[in-house]
C-alpha positions in Angstrom: 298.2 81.9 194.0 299.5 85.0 195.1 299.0 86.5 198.7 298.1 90.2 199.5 300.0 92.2 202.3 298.9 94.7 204.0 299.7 96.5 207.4 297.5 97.2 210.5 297.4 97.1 214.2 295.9 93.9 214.8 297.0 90.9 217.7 296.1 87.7 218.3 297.3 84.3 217.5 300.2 84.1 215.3 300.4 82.4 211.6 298.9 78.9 211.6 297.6 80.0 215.5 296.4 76.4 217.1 295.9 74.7 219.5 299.0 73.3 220.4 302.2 75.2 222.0 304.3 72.4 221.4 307.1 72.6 219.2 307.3 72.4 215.2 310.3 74.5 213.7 309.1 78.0 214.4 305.4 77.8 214.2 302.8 75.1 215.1 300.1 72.8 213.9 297.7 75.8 214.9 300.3 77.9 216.7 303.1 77.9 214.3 304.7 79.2 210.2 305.6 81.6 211.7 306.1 82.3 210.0 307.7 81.3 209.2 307.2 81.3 210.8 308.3 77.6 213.1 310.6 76.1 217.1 313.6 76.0 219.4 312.0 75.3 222.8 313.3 73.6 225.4 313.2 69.7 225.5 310.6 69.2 228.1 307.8 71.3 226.2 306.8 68.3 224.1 308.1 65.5 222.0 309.8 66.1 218.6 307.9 66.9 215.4 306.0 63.9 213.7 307.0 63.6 209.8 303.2 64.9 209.1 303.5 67.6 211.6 307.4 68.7 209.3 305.4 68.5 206.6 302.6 70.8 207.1 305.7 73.1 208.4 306.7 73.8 205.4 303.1 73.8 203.7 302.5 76.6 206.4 305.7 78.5 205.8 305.7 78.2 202.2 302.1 80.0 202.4 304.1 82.7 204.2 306.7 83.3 202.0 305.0 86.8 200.4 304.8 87.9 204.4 308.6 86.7 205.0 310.0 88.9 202.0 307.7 91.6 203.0 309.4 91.7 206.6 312.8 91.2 205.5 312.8 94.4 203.4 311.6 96.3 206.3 313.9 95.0 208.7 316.2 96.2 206.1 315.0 100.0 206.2 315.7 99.9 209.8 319.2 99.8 209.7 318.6 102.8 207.5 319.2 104.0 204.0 320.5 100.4 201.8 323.8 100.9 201.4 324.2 101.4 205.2 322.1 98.8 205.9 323.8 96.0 203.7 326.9 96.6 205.7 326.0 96.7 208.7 324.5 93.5 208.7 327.1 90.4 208.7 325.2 87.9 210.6 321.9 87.1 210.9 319.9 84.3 212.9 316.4 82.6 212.4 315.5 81.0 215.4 313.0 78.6 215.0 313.9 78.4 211.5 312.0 75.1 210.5 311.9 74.5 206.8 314.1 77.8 206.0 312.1 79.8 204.1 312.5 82.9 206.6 316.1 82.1 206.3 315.9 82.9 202.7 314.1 85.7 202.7 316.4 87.5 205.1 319.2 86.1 203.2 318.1 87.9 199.8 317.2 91.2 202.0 320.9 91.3 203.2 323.0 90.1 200.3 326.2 90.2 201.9 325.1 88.4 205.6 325.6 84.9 206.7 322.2 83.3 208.0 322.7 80.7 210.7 319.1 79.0 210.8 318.4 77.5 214.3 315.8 74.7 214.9 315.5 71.8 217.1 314.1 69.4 214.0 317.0 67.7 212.6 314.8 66.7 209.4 313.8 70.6 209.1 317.5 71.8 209.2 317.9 69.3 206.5 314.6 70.7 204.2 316.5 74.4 204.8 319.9 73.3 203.8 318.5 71.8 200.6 316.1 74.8 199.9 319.3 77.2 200.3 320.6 74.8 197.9 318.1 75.0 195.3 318.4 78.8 196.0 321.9 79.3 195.3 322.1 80.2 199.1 324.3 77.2 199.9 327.1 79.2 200.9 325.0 81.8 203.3 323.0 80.2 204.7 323.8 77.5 207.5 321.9 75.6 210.4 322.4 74.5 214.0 320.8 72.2 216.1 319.3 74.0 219.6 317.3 73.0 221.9 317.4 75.7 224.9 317.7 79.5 224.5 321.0 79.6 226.4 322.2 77.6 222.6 321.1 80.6 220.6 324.3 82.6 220.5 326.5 79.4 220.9 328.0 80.8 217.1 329.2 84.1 218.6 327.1 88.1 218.0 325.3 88.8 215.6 323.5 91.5 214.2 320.1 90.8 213.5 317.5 87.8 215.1 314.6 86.9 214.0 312.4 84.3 215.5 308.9 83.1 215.2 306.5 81.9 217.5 309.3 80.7 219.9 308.9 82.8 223.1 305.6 80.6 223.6 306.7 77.7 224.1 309.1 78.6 226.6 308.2 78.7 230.0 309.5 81.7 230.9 309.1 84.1 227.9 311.0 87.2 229.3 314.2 84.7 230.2 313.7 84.0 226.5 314.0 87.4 225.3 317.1 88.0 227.5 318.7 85.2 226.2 318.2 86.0 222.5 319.0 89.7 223.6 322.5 88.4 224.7 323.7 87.3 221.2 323.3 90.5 219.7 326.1 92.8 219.1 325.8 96.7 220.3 323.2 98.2 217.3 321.8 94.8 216.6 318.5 94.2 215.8 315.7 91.9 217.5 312.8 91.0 215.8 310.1 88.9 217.6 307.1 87.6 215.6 305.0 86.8 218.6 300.8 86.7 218.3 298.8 88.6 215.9 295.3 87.4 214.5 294.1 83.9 214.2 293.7 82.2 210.5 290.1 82.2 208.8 288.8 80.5 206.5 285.8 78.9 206.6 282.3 81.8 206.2 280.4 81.9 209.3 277.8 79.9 208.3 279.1 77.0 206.5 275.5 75.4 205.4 276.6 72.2 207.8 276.3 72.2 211.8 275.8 75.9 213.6 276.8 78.9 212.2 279.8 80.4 214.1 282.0 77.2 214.1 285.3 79.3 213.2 284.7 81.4 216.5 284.4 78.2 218.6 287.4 77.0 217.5 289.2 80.1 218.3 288.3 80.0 221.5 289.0 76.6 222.5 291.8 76.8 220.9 292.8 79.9 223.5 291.8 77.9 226.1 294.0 75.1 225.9 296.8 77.7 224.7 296.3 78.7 228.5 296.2 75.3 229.4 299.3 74.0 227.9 301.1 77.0 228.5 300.9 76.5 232.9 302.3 73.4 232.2 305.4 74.4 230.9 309.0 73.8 233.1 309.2 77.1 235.0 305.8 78.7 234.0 305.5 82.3 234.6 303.2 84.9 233.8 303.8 87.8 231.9 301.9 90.4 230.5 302.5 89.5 226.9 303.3 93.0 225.9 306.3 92.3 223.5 307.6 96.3 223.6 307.4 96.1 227.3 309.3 92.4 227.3 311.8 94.0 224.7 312.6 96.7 226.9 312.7 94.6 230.4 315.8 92.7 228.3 317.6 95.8 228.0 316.8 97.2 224.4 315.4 100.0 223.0 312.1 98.9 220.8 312.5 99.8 217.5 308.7 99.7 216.4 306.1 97.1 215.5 304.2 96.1 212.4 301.5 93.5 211.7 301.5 92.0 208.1 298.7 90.6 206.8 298.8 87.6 204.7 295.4 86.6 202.2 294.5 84.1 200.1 290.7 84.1 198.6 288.6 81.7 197.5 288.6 79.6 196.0 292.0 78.2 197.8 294.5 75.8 195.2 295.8 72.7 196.9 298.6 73.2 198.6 296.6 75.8 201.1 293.7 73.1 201.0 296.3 70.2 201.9 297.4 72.7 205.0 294.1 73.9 205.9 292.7 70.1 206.1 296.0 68.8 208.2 295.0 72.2 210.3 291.6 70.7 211.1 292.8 67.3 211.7 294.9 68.6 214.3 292.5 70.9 215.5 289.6 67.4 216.0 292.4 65.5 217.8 293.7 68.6 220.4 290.4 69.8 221.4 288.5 66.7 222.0 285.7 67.4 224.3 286.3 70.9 224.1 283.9 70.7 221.3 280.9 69.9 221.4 279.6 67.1 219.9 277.9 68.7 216.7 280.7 70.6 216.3 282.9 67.8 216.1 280.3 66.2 213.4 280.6 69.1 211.5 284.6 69.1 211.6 284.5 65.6 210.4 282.6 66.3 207.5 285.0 69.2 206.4 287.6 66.4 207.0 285.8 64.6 204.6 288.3 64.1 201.2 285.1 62.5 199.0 282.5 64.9 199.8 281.8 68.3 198.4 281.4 69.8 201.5 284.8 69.2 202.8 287.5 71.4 202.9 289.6 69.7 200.0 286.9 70.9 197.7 284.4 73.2 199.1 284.7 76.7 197.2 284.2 79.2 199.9 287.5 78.1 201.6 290.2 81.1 201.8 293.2 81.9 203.9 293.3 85.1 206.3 295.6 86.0 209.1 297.9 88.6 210.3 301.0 88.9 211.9 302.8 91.2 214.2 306.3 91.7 213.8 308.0 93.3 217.4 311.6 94.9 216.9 314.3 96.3 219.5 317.5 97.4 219.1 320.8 97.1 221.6 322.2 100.3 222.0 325.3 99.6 224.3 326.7 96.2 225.9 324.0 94.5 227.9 326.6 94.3 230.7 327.5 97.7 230.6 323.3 98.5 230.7 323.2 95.8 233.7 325.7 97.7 235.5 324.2 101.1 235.2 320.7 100.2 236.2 
């Protein structure tokens, strides 16, 4: 199965966009691969990923591997013409690495950086050593344990950081983006996967329950987004305007782009396997946020013997988007604290 990419200027939820801000190596059960994409939050945001919750990680990333490559390479034309480019970059961190397929993409887009790949999940640091491994990567690509962003640069500047779906789940996002500001070196690079549109893939009517189910679930899922997120140790409000957050930390934004990543029916198994942990997920978080036929009807596309369920149904596909945010350092941050 290969995925599509395209570009556009759509926002929303980010890869795997759920219901719950809570950490899982970079992205979340509905809010997570981000791609990628993945997650480095703070302690008290939530309890350490279950096995099931690791494993539909990497399901999630691995369905976001075209979108990672994609990126990478244009990350790369933003340092400018290849050559310049492949110097200029000796150091790269993923933050919110998870399973480390973000780590490899970057990786092959900057053949002669070192990748540190940063994640709270000790079993996920594990899954992106052995992928680097298996890659040939061994030797670029490292990992680190971190909990809180003040941890990010704890291996000294660098000069490019990506993260995915990490600011969230932070109480206070713009801190966030300071902190990963402050490990970049003057002309570094900071790229912020942060919202862009919510999967689909179920039609709108589904020929079980009411029509419309997908949108429901969106929008509970938004709700309790909100919910979770005024919750969070030192929860402030902030116009989630990632240029405007990027320039508040003291860099220069260096332009956005939102990738979008397809699958269509009908869906092989590994994007079956992750769409049906999705749902379970989904059926446990919400609760009585749904209503109770729409809860049926979830059950029944949980379902693994029946023909209507997810696992076998043929109208299933995959569809989200997105949105990449970059900014640049142009001088010291201390010497642009100074001057302000």
């Amino acid at each position: 199965m290969t995925p599509t990419q395209h570009t556009g200027g759509l926002d929303g939820e980010a890869p795997g966009a759920g219901p719950d801000p809570e950490p899982r190596a970079g992205h979340e059960p509905g809010i997570q691969a981000g791609p990628g994409a993945g997650h480095t939050p703070e302690p008290e945001t939530g309890p350490a990923p279950e096995p099931e919750a690791e494993l539909d990680a990497e399901l999630e990333a691995e369905l976001h591997a075209g979108f990672l490559a994609e990126a990478a390479h244009w990350l790369h034309g933003l340092f400018g013409p290849a050559d310049r480019a492949t110097a200029a970059v000796g150091r790269i961190l993923d933050v919110g690495s998870g399973p480390g397929v973000a780590s490899r993409a970057l990786a092959d887009a900057f053949p002669r950086a070192q990748v540190v790949a940063v994640d709270r999940s000790a079993t996920l640091l594990a899954r992106a050593e052995a992928r680097a491994a298996e890659h040939g990567l061994a030797g670029r690509i490292t990992t680190q344990r971190a909990e809180r962003p003040e941890e990010f640069a704890r291996s000294g500047p660098v000069d490019l950081i990506w993260t995915g779906n990490v600011c969230r789940h932070l109480g206070d996002q713009q801190a966030a983006v300071r902190s990963l500001a402050s490990a970049l070196r003057p002309g570094g690079l900071l790229a912020v996967a942060e919202r862009g549109l919510p999967p689909r893939f179920l039609p709108r009517d589904i020929g079980i329950g009411r029509p419309g189910l997908q949108a429901r679930l969106d929008a509970a899922v938004e709700e309790q987004v909100t919910a979770r997120r005024s919750r969070l140790p030192g929860a402030t409000s902030v116009v989630e305007d990632w240029p405007c957050l990027l320039a508040s930390a003291g860099l220069v934004p260096a332009g956005s782009r939102t990738f979008l990543i397809e699958f269509p029916a009908p869906l092989d198994v590994p994007a079956r396997r992750h769409l049906h942990t999705r749902l379970h997920g989904l059926l446990t978080d919400l609760g009585e946020r749904l209503d109770l036929v729409d809860r049926l009807t979830v059950e029944q596309l949980l379902d693994g013997d029946s023909c209507t369920g997810v696992l076998w149904r043929p109208d299933a596909f995959y569809l989200t988007a997105v949105t990449v945010h970059t900014a640049r350092l142009c001088r010291p941050l201390a010497t642009s604290r100074s001057g302000s």
